[in-house]
Tab-separated table of N, CA, C and O in Angstrom:
chain	number	residue	atom	x	y	z
A	1	MET	N	-131.432	-28.595	-206.393
A	1	MET	CA	-131.869	-29.956	-206.222
A	1	MET	C	-133.339	-29.962	-205.820
A	1	MET	O	-133.765	-29.149	-205.000
A	2	ASN	N	-134.064	-30.890	-206.369
A	2	ASN	CA	-135.464	-31.004	-205.992
A	2	ASN	C	-135.589	-31.850	-204.715
A	2	ASN	O	-134.606	-32.400	-204.218
A	3	ALA	N	-136.789	-31.954	-204.194
A	3	ALA	CA	-137.016	-32.669	-202.934
A	3	ALA	C	-136.589	-34.127	-203.022
A	3	ALA	O	-136.002	-34.673	-202.073
A	4	ALA	N	-136.857	-34.776	-204.146
A	4	ALA	CA	-136.485	-36.185	-204.298
A	4	ALA	C	-134.966	-36.344	-204.283
A	4	ALA	O	-134.435	-37.277	-203.657
A	5	SER	N	-134.248	-35.432	-204.909
A	5	SER	CA	-132.781	-35.488	-204.913
A	5	SER	C	-132.216	-35.265	-203.518
A	5	SER	O	-131.284	-35.940	-203.096
A	6	ARG	N	-132.785	-34.302	-202.801
A	6	ARG	CA	-132.323	-34.040	-201.431
A	6	ARG	C	-132.581	-35.247	-200.534
A	6	ARG	O	-131.735	-35.618	-199.720
A	7	SER	N	-133.721	-35.868	-200.682
A	7	SER	CA	-134.053	-37.051	-199.893
A	7	SER	C	-133.088	-38.197	-200.206
A	7	SER	O	-132.608	-38.885	-199.302
A	8	TYR	N	-132.789	-38.392	-201.481
A	8	TYR	CA	-131.856	-39.444	-201.894
A	8	TYR	C	-130.476	-39.189	-201.309
A	8	TYR	O	-129.845	-40.102	-200.761
A	9	LEU	N	-130.013	-37.957	-201.377
A	9	LEU	CA	-128.707	-37.610	-200.825
A	9	LEU	C	-128.678	-37.837	-199.320
A	9	LEU	O	-127.716	-38.401	-198.782
A	10	ARG	N	-129.727	-37.439	-198.635
A	10	ARG	CA	-129.782	-37.644	-197.179
A	10	ARG	C	-129.763	-39.134	-196.842
A	10	ARG	O	-129.107	-39.558	-195.891
A	11	ASP	N	-130.478	-39.942	-197.629
A	11	ASP	CA	-130.451	-41.395	-197.412
A	11	ASP	C	-129.044	-41.944	-197.577
A	11	ASP	O	-128.587	-42.775	-196.777
A	12	LEU	N	-128.331	-41.499	-198.607
A	12	LEU	CA	-126.950	-41.958	-198.814
A	12	LEU	C	-126.057	-41.567	-197.640
A	12	LEU	O	-125.247	-42.368	-197.170
A	13	MET	N	-126.206	-40.333	-197.168
A	13	MET	CA	-125.367	-39.848	-196.074
A	13	MET	C	-125.754	-40.463	-194.728
A	13	MET	O	-124.995	-40.381	-193.772
A	14	SER	N	-126.920	-41.075	-194.662
A	14	SER	CA	-127.354	-41.738	-193.427
A	14	SER	C	-126.888	-43.185	-193.355
A	14	SER	O	-127.051	-43.836	-192.322
A	15	THR	N	-126.329	-43.687	-194.436
A	15	THR	CA	-125.830	-45.059	-194.464
A	15	THR	C	-124.411	-45.036	-193.910
A	15	THR	O	-123.439	-44.895	-194.643
A	16	VAL	N	-124.307	-45.132	-192.595
A	16	VAL	CA	-123.035	-44.980	-191.896
A	16	VAL	C	-122.769	-46.241	-191.085
A	16	VAL	O	-123.582	-46.623	-190.244
A	17	THR	N	-121.626	-46.867	-191.331
A	17	THR	CA	-121.233	-48.017	-190.519
A	17	THR	C	-120.649	-47.528	-189.202
A	17	THR	O	-120.324	-46.341	-189.046
A	18	ASP	N	-120.479	-48.424	-188.251
A	18	ASP	CA	-119.896	-48.039	-186.961
A	18	ASP	C	-118.515	-47.404	-187.146
A	18	ASP	O	-118.167	-46.456	-186.453
A	19	GLU	N	-117.738	-47.914	-188.091
A	19	GLU	CA	-116.389	-47.382	-188.327
A	19	GLU	C	-116.421	-45.970	-188.907
A	19	GLU	O	-115.465	-45.224	-188.795
A	20	GLN	N	-117.528	-45.609	-189.562
A	20	GLN	CA	-117.663	-44.283	-190.166
A	20	GLN	C	-118.371	-43.290	-189.242
A	20	GLN	O	-118.506	-42.121	-189.591
A	21	ASN	N	-118.812	-43.732	-188.093
A	21	ASN	CA	-119.596	-42.890	-187.191
A	21	ASN	C	-118.677	-42.048	-186.311
A	21	ASN	O	-118.507	-42.306	-185.134
A	22	TRP	N	-118.097	-41.033	-186.919
A	22	TRP	CA	-117.248	-40.072	-186.210
A	22	TRP	C	-117.383	-38.729	-186.939
A	22	TRP	O	-118.002	-38.641	-187.975
A	23	GLY	N	-116.828	-37.709	-186.369
A	23	GLY	CA	-116.841	-36.408	-187.030
A	23	GLY	C	-118.047	-35.580	-186.649
A	23	GLY	O	-118.403	-35.473	-185.475
A	24	ILE	N	-118.708	-35.017	-187.653
A	24	ILE	CA	-119.824	-34.097	-187.463
A	24	ILE	C	-120.911	-34.683	-186.571
A	24	ILE	O	-121.535	-33.969	-185.799
A	25	GLY	N	-121.136	-35.977	-186.645
A	25	GLY	CA	-122.173	-36.614	-185.840
A	25	GLY	C	-122.022	-36.371	-184.347
A	25	GLY	O	-123.002	-36.393	-183.605
A	26	ALA	N	-120.799	-36.101	-183.895
A	26	ALA	CA	-120.560	-35.836	-182.471
A	26	ALA	C	-121.277	-34.576	-181.998
A	26	ALA	O	-121.499	-34.401	-180.801
A	27	ALA	N	-121.662	-33.703	-182.920
A	27	ALA	CA	-122.326	-32.451	-182.561
A	27	ALA	C	-123.844	-32.584	-182.532
A	27	ALA	O	-124.540	-31.659	-182.134
A	28	GLY	N	-124.361	-33.719	-182.948
A	28	GLY	CA	-125.807	-33.905	-183.013
A	28	GLY	C	-126.415	-34.219	-181.659
A	28	GLY	O	-125.721	-34.468	-180.675
A	29	ALA	N	-127.717	-34.208	-181.628
A	29	ALA	CA	-128.440	-34.561	-180.414
A	29	ALA	C	-128.224	-36.038	-180.116
A	29	ALA	O	-128.179	-36.856	-181.037
A	30	PRO	N	-128.082	-36.390	-178.845
A	30	PRO	CA	-127.910	-37.801	-178.494
A	30	PRO	C	-129.052	-38.655	-179.047
A	30	PRO	O	-130.215	-38.256	-178.989
A	31	GLY	N	-128.703	-39.783	-179.611
A	31	GLY	CA	-129.699	-40.698	-180.147
A	31	GLY	C	-130.105	-40.420	-181.582
A	31	GLY	O	-130.770	-41.234	-182.204
A	32	GLU	N	-129.728	-39.255	-182.119
A	32	GLU	CA	-130.036	-38.940	-183.516
A	32	GLU	C	-129.053	-39.677	-184.416
A	32	GLU	O	-127.843	-39.621	-184.192
A	33	PRO	N	-129.535	-40.366	-185.434
A	33	PRO	CA	-128.616	-41.067	-186.329
A	33	PRO	C	-127.773	-40.065	-187.114
A	33	PRO	O	-128.263	-38.991	-187.483
A	34	PRO	N	-126.512	-40.385	-187.362
A	34	PRO	CA	-125.648	-39.452	-188.088
A	34	PRO	C	-126.036	-39.349	-189.559
A	34	PRO	O	-126.489	-40.311	-190.170
A	35	VAL	N	-125.872	-38.163	-190.102
A	35	VAL	CA	-126.059	-37.899	-191.527
A	35	VAL	C	-124.778	-37.195	-191.952
A	35	VAL	O	-124.623	-35.987	-191.751
A	36	LEU	N	-123.817	-37.954	-192.480
A	36	LEU	CA	-122.502	-37.381	-192.728
A	36	LEU	C	-121.702	-38.206	-193.714
A	36	LEU	O	-122.053	-39.346	-194.019
A	37	LYS	N	-120.629	-37.610	-194.181
A	37	LYS	CA	-119.595	-38.316	-194.921
A	37	LYS	C	-118.266	-37.746	-194.471
A	37	LYS	O	-118.117	-36.545	-194.252
A	38	ASN	N	-117.303	-38.633	-194.308
A	38	ASN	CA	-115.981	-38.271	-193.818
A	38	ASN	C	-114.917	-38.656	-194.840
A	38	ASN	O	-115.137	-39.529	-195.676
A	39	GLY	N	-113.773	-38.025	-194.730
A	39	GLY	CA	-112.653	-38.362	-195.592
A	39	GLY	C	-111.340	-38.151	-194.873
A	39	GLY	O	-111.231	-37.290	-194.000
A	40	TRP	N	-110.347	-38.914	-195.243
A	40	TRP	CA	-109.019	-38.787	-194.650
A	40	TRP	C	-107.990	-39.408	-195.572
A	40	TRP	O	-108.280	-40.349	-196.298
A	41	LEU	N	-106.798	-38.859	-195.573
A	41	LEU	CA	-105.680	-39.416	-196.317
A	41	LEU	C	-104.412	-38.696	-195.919
A	41	LEU	O	-104.465	-37.550	-195.463
A	42	PRO	N	-103.283	-39.360	-196.077
A	42	PRO	CA	-102.026	-38.641	-195.857
A	42	PRO	C	-101.958	-37.480	-196.848
A	42	PRO	O	-102.385	-37.606	-197.994
A	43	ASP	N	-101.451	-36.321	-196.406
A	43	ASP	CA	-101.481	-35.142	-197.282
A	43	ASP	C	-100.275	-35.012	-198.196
A	43	ASP	O	-100.090	-33.985	-198.820
A	44	GLY	N	-99.453	-36.044	-198.279
A	44	GLY	CA	-98.278	-35.991	-199.129
A	44	GLY	C	-97.031	-35.585	-198.366
A	44	GLY	O	-95.916	-35.795	-198.816
A	45	THR	N	-97.218	-34.980	-197.215
A	45	THR	CA	-96.105	-34.639	-196.350
A	45	THR	C	-95.909	-35.804	-195.399
A	45	THR	O	-96.882	-36.273	-194.816
A	46	PRO	N	-94.687	-36.289	-195.244
A	46	PRO	CA	-94.508	-37.435	-194.341
A	46	PRO	C	-95.143	-37.191	-192.973
A	46	PRO	O	-94.977	-36.134	-192.380
A	47	GLN	N	-95.947	-38.155	-192.563
A	47	GLN	CA	-96.533	-38.192	-191.232
A	47	GLN	C	-97.665	-37.196	-190.984
A	47	GLN	O	-98.077	-37.034	-189.846
A	48	LEU	N	-98.177	-36.494	-191.999
A	48	LEU	CA	-99.269	-35.553	-191.780
A	48	LEU	C	-100.504	-36.009	-192.540
A	48	LEU	O	-100.414	-36.643	-193.582
A	49	TRP	N	-101.690	-35.652	-192.011
A	49	TRP	CA	-102.969	-36.128	-192.547
A	49	TRP	C	-103.921	-34.984	-192.845
A	49	TRP	O	-103.950	-33.976	-192.142
A	50	VAL	N	-104.751	-35.181	-193.870
A	50	VAL	CA	-105.918	-34.362	-194.155
A	50	VAL	C	-107.111	-35.163	-193.643
A	50	VAL	O	-107.262	-36.334	-193.999
A	51	VAL	N	-107.934	-34.563	-192.776
A	51	VAL	CA	-109.102	-35.251	-192.217
A	51	VAL	C	-110.279	-34.275	-192.305
A	51	VAL	O	-110.167	-33.126	-191.871
A	52	ASN	N	-111.403	-34.717	-192.894
A	52	ASN	CA	-112.559	-33.855	-193.119
A	52	ASN	C	-113.854	-34.567	-192.752
A	52	ASN	O	-113.928	-35.794	-192.794
A	53	SER	N	-114.871	-33.770	-192.432
A	53	SER	CA	-116.201	-34.313	-192.156
A	53	SER	C	-117.235	-33.265	-192.533
A	53	SER	O	-117.059	-32.075	-192.257
A	54	VAL	N	-118.303	-33.698	-193.184
A	54	VAL	CA	-119.406	-32.817	-193.545
A	54	VAL	C	-120.703	-33.553	-193.252
A	54	VAL	O	-120.788	-34.769	-193.446
A	55	GLY	N	-121.700	-32.836	-192.742
A	55	GLY	CA	-122.946	-33.517	-192.437
A	55	GLY	C	-124.043	-32.577	-191.980
A	55	GLY	O	-123.859	-31.366	-191.885
A	56	ILE	N	-125.172	-33.185	-191.709
A	56	ILE	CA	-126.351	-32.469	-191.231
A	56	ILE	C	-126.534	-32.795	-189.752
A	56	ILE	O	-126.514	-33.963	-189.371
A	57	VAL	N	-126.694	-31.759	-188.955
A	57	VAL	CA	-126.868	-31.918	-187.514
A	57	VAL	C	-128.236	-31.374	-187.129
A	57	VAL	O	-128.574	-30.236	-187.472
A	58	GLU	N	-129.012	-32.191	-186.430
A	58	GLU	CA	-130.301	-31.761	-185.873
A	58	GLU	C	-130.062	-31.509	-184.390
A	58	GLU	O	-129.628	-32.404	-183.663
A	59	ARG	N	-130.344	-30.270	-183.963
A	59	ARG	CA	-130.103	-29.959	-182.555
A	59	ARG	C	-130.972	-28.801	-182.117
A	59	ARG	O	-131.026	-27.775	-182.787
A	60	ALA	N	-131.669	-28.974	-181.007
A	60	ALA	CA	-132.474	-27.919	-180.375
A	60	ALA	C	-133.432	-27.260	-181.373
A	60	ALA	O	-133.594	-26.046	-181.384
A	61	GLY	N	-134.044	-28.079	-182.232
A	61	GLY	CA	-134.998	-27.556	-183.182
A	61	GLY	C	-134.392	-26.924	-184.426
A	61	GLY	O	-135.100	-26.354	-185.243
A	62	HIS	N	-133.076	-27.023	-184.573
A	62	HIS	CA	-132.373	-26.457	-185.731
A	62	HIS	C	-131.827	-27.580	-186.599
A	62	HIS	O	-131.397	-28.615	-186.094
A	63	THR	N	-131.818	-27.351	-187.896
A	63	THR	CA	-131.145	-28.240	-188.837
A	63	THR	C	-129.968	-27.456	-189.400
A	63	THR	O	-130.148	-26.401	-190.012
A	64	LEU	N	-128.764	-27.971	-189.160
A	64	LEU	CA	-127.540	-27.267	-189.547
A	64	LEU	C	-126.694	-28.129	-190.477
A	64	LEU	O	-126.538	-29.333	-190.244
A	65	LEU	N	-126.154	-27.522	-191.512
A	65	LEU	CA	-125.169	-28.177	-192.354
A	65	LEU	C	-123.812	-27.734	-191.841
A	65	LEU	O	-123.527	-26.538	-191.778
A	66	VAL	N	-122.987	-28.703	-191.446
A	66	VAL	CA	-121.704	-28.405	-190.818
A	66	VAL	C	-120.591	-29.093	-191.595
A	66	VAL	O	-120.716	-30.267	-191.958
A	67	ALA	N	-119.508	-28.368	-191.835
A	67	ALA	CA	-118.325	-28.940	-192.464
A	67	ALA	C	-117.102	-28.514	-191.670
A	67	ALA	O	-116.978	-27.346	-191.297
A	68	VAL	N	-116.223	-29.466	-191.384
A	68	VAL	CA	-114.950	-29.169	-190.738
A	68	VAL	C	-113.873	-29.817	-191.596
A	68	VAL	O	-113.899	-31.030	-191.829
A	69	LEU	N	-112.944	-28.999	-192.075
A	69	LEU	CA	-111.866	-29.447	-192.949
A	69	LEU	C	-110.537	-29.177	-192.258
A	69	LEU	O	-110.310	-28.071	-191.755
A	70	THR	N	-109.670	-30.171	-192.213
A	70	THR	CA	-108.374	-29.992	-191.568
A	70	THR	C	-107.268	-30.489	-192.492
A	70	THR	O	-107.503	-31.274	-193.408
A	71	ASP	N	-106.063	-30.021	-192.220
A	71	ASP	CA	-104.878	-30.589	-192.854
A	71	ASP	C	-103.724	-30.461	-191.869
A	71	ASP	O	-103.836	-29.809	-190.836
A	72	GLY	N	-102.635	-31.120	-192.175
A	72	GLY	CA	-101.460	-31.047	-191.308
A	72	GLY	C	-101.625	-31.742	-189.969
A	72	GLY	O	-100.910	-31.433	-189.014
A	73	GLN	N	-102.549	-32.692	-189.878
A	73	GLN	CA	-102.775	-33.403	-188.619
A	73	GLN	C	-101.698	-34.479	-188.433
A	73	GLN	O	-101.357	-35.180	-189.374
A	74	PRO	N	-101.178	-34.626	-187.220
A	74	PRO	CA	-100.121	-35.617	-187.005
A	74	PRO	C	-100.603	-37.059	-187.174
A	74	PRO	O	-99.828	-37.926	-187.560
A	75	THR	N	-101.892	-37.303	-186.885
A	75	THR	CA	-102.473	-38.631	-187.068
A	75	THR	C	-103.923	-38.461	-187.502
A	75	THR	O	-104.526	-37.398	-187.307
A	76	ARG	N	-104.486	-39.526	-188.040
A	76	ARG	CA	-105.911	-39.516	-188.388
A	76	ARG	C	-106.739	-39.294	-187.133
A	76	ARG	O	-107.697	-38.518	-187.119
A	77	GLU	N	-106.371	-39.962	-186.048
A	77	GLU	CA	-107.116	-39.868	-184.794
A	77	GLU	C	-107.114	-38.445	-184.243
A	77	GLU	O	-108.119	-37.978	-183.697
A	78	THR	N	-105.990	-37.744	-184.356
A	78	THR	CA	-105.916	-36.354	-183.902
A	78	THR	C	-106.866	-35.483	-184.720
A	78	THR	O	-107.566	-34.619	-184.180
A	79	GLY	N	-106.919	-35.721	-186.034
A	79	GLY	CA	-107.839	-34.989	-186.894
A	79	GLY	C	-109.289	-35.247	-186.528
A	79	GLY	O	-110.104	-34.324	-186.490
A	80	VAL	N	-109.619	-36.503	-186.256
A	80	VAL	CA	-110.988	-36.850	-185.849
A	80	VAL	C	-111.363	-36.116	-184.564
A	80	VAL	O	-112.439	-35.518	-184.466
A	81	ALA	N	-110.480	-36.138	-183.576
A	81	ALA	CA	-110.766	-35.468	-182.302
A	81	ALA	C	-110.949	-33.965	-182.500
A	81	ALA	O	-111.856	-33.363	-181.907
A	82	LEU	N	-110.123	-33.353	-183.328
A	82	LEU	CA	-110.243	-31.923	-183.595
A	82	LEU	C	-111.571	-31.612	-184.273
A	82	LEU	O	-112.273	-30.666	-183.906
A	83	ILE	N	-111.942	-32.412	-185.259
A	83	ILE	CA	-113.211	-32.217	-185.965
A	83	ILE	C	-114.385	-32.323	-185.002
A	83	ILE	O	-115.293	-31.482	-185.012
A	84	GLU	N	-114.393	-33.339	-184.173
A	84	GLU	CA	-115.505	-33.523	-183.235
A	84	GLU	C	-115.602	-32.362	-182.261
A	84	GLU	O	-116.695	-31.872	-181.964
A	85	HIS	N	-114.472	-31.885	-181.769
A	85	HIS	CA	-114.467	-30.757	-180.841
A	85	HIS	C	-114.949	-29.480	-181.540
A	85	HIS	O	-115.801	-28.745	-181.004
A	86	ALA	N	-114.431	-29.203	-182.729
A	86	ALA	CA	-114.810	-27.991	-183.461
A	86	ALA	C	-116.295	-28.018	-183.845
A	86	ALA	O	-116.993	-27.002	-183.720
A	87	ALA	N	-116.774	-29.161	-184.306
A	87	ALA	CA	-118.187	-29.273	-184.692
A	87	ALA	C	-119.087	-29.064	-183.480
A	87	ALA	O	-120.081	-28.329	-183.568
A	88	ALA	N	-118.762	-29.687	-182.361
A	88	ALA	CA	-119.576	-29.535	-181.160
A	88	ALA	C	-119.599	-28.085	-180.684
A	88	ALA	O	-120.652	-27.553	-180.327
A	89	ALA	N	-118.454	-27.417	-180.714
A	89	ALA	CA	-118.381	-26.013	-180.274
A	89	ALA	C	-119.173	-25.102	-181.210
A	89	ALA	O	-119.899	-24.214	-180.757
A	90	ALA	N	-119.060	-25.326	-182.516
A	90	ALA	CA	-119.771	-24.494	-183.482
A	90	ALA	C	-121.281	-24.665	-183.351
A	90	ALA	O	-122.037	-23.680	-183.329
A	91	VAL	N	-121.728	-25.905	-183.252
A	91	VAL	CA	-123.159	-26.158	-183.136
A	91	VAL	C	-123.693	-25.582	-181.833
A	91	VAL	O	-124.762	-24.945	-181.808
A	92	GLU	N	-122.974	-25.757	-180.751
A	92	GLU	CA	-123.404	-25.193	-179.467
A	92	GLU	C	-123.548	-23.678	-179.559
A	92	GLU	O	-124.532	-23.103	-179.073
A	93	ALA	N	-122.596	-23.027	-180.198
A	93	ALA	CA	-122.657	-21.564	-180.337
A	93	ALA	C	-123.843	-21.133	-181.201
A	93	ALA	O	-124.473	-20.106	-180.933
A	94	LEU	N	-124.173	-21.916	-182.219
A	94	LEU	CA	-125.278	-21.567	-183.114
A	94	LEU	C	-126.656	-21.799	-182.503
A	94	LEU	O	-127.596	-21.058	-182.819
A	95	VAL	N	-126.794	-22.796	-181.664
A	95	VAL	CA	-128.124	-23.105	-181.122
A	95	VAL	C	-128.353	-22.498	-179.737
A	95	VAL	O	-129.481	-22.514	-179.254
A	96	ARG	N	-127.323	-21.957	-179.127
A	96	ARG	CA	-127.459	-21.353	-177.808
A	96	ARG	C	-128.366	-20.141	-177.891
A	96	ARG	O	-128.246	-19.316	-178.765
A	97	THR	N	-129.301	-20.056	-176.971
A	97	THR	CA	-130.179	-18.887	-176.939
A	97	THR	C	-129.588	-17.856	-175.992
A	97	THR	O	-129.035	-18.213	-174.939
A	98	PRO	N	-129.693	-16.587	-176.339
A	98	PRO	CA	-129.093	-15.527	-175.495
A	98	PRO	C	-129.763	-15.417	-174.147
A	98	PRO	O	-130.839	-15.800	-173.906
């Protein structure tokens, strides 16, 4: 992708409503606007959900592309909480200085 394509994609991923502001964005620096897209749906098994989030996180001078994919979640909300926890832990581990 060229620079113009990357910029266009980032603009699309930055168009996030309040209802869509969950997932990878939880791992970003406070006050940074989210750059992400999320997805969720029942996985075909009664009462279980697939919940995913992918995005760009700016933190401690680093730009990170983060994706968290889940399945078998008992609820959408449980999947969201797991994604936010996993993304925050991964980003913290990557930006932590020894």
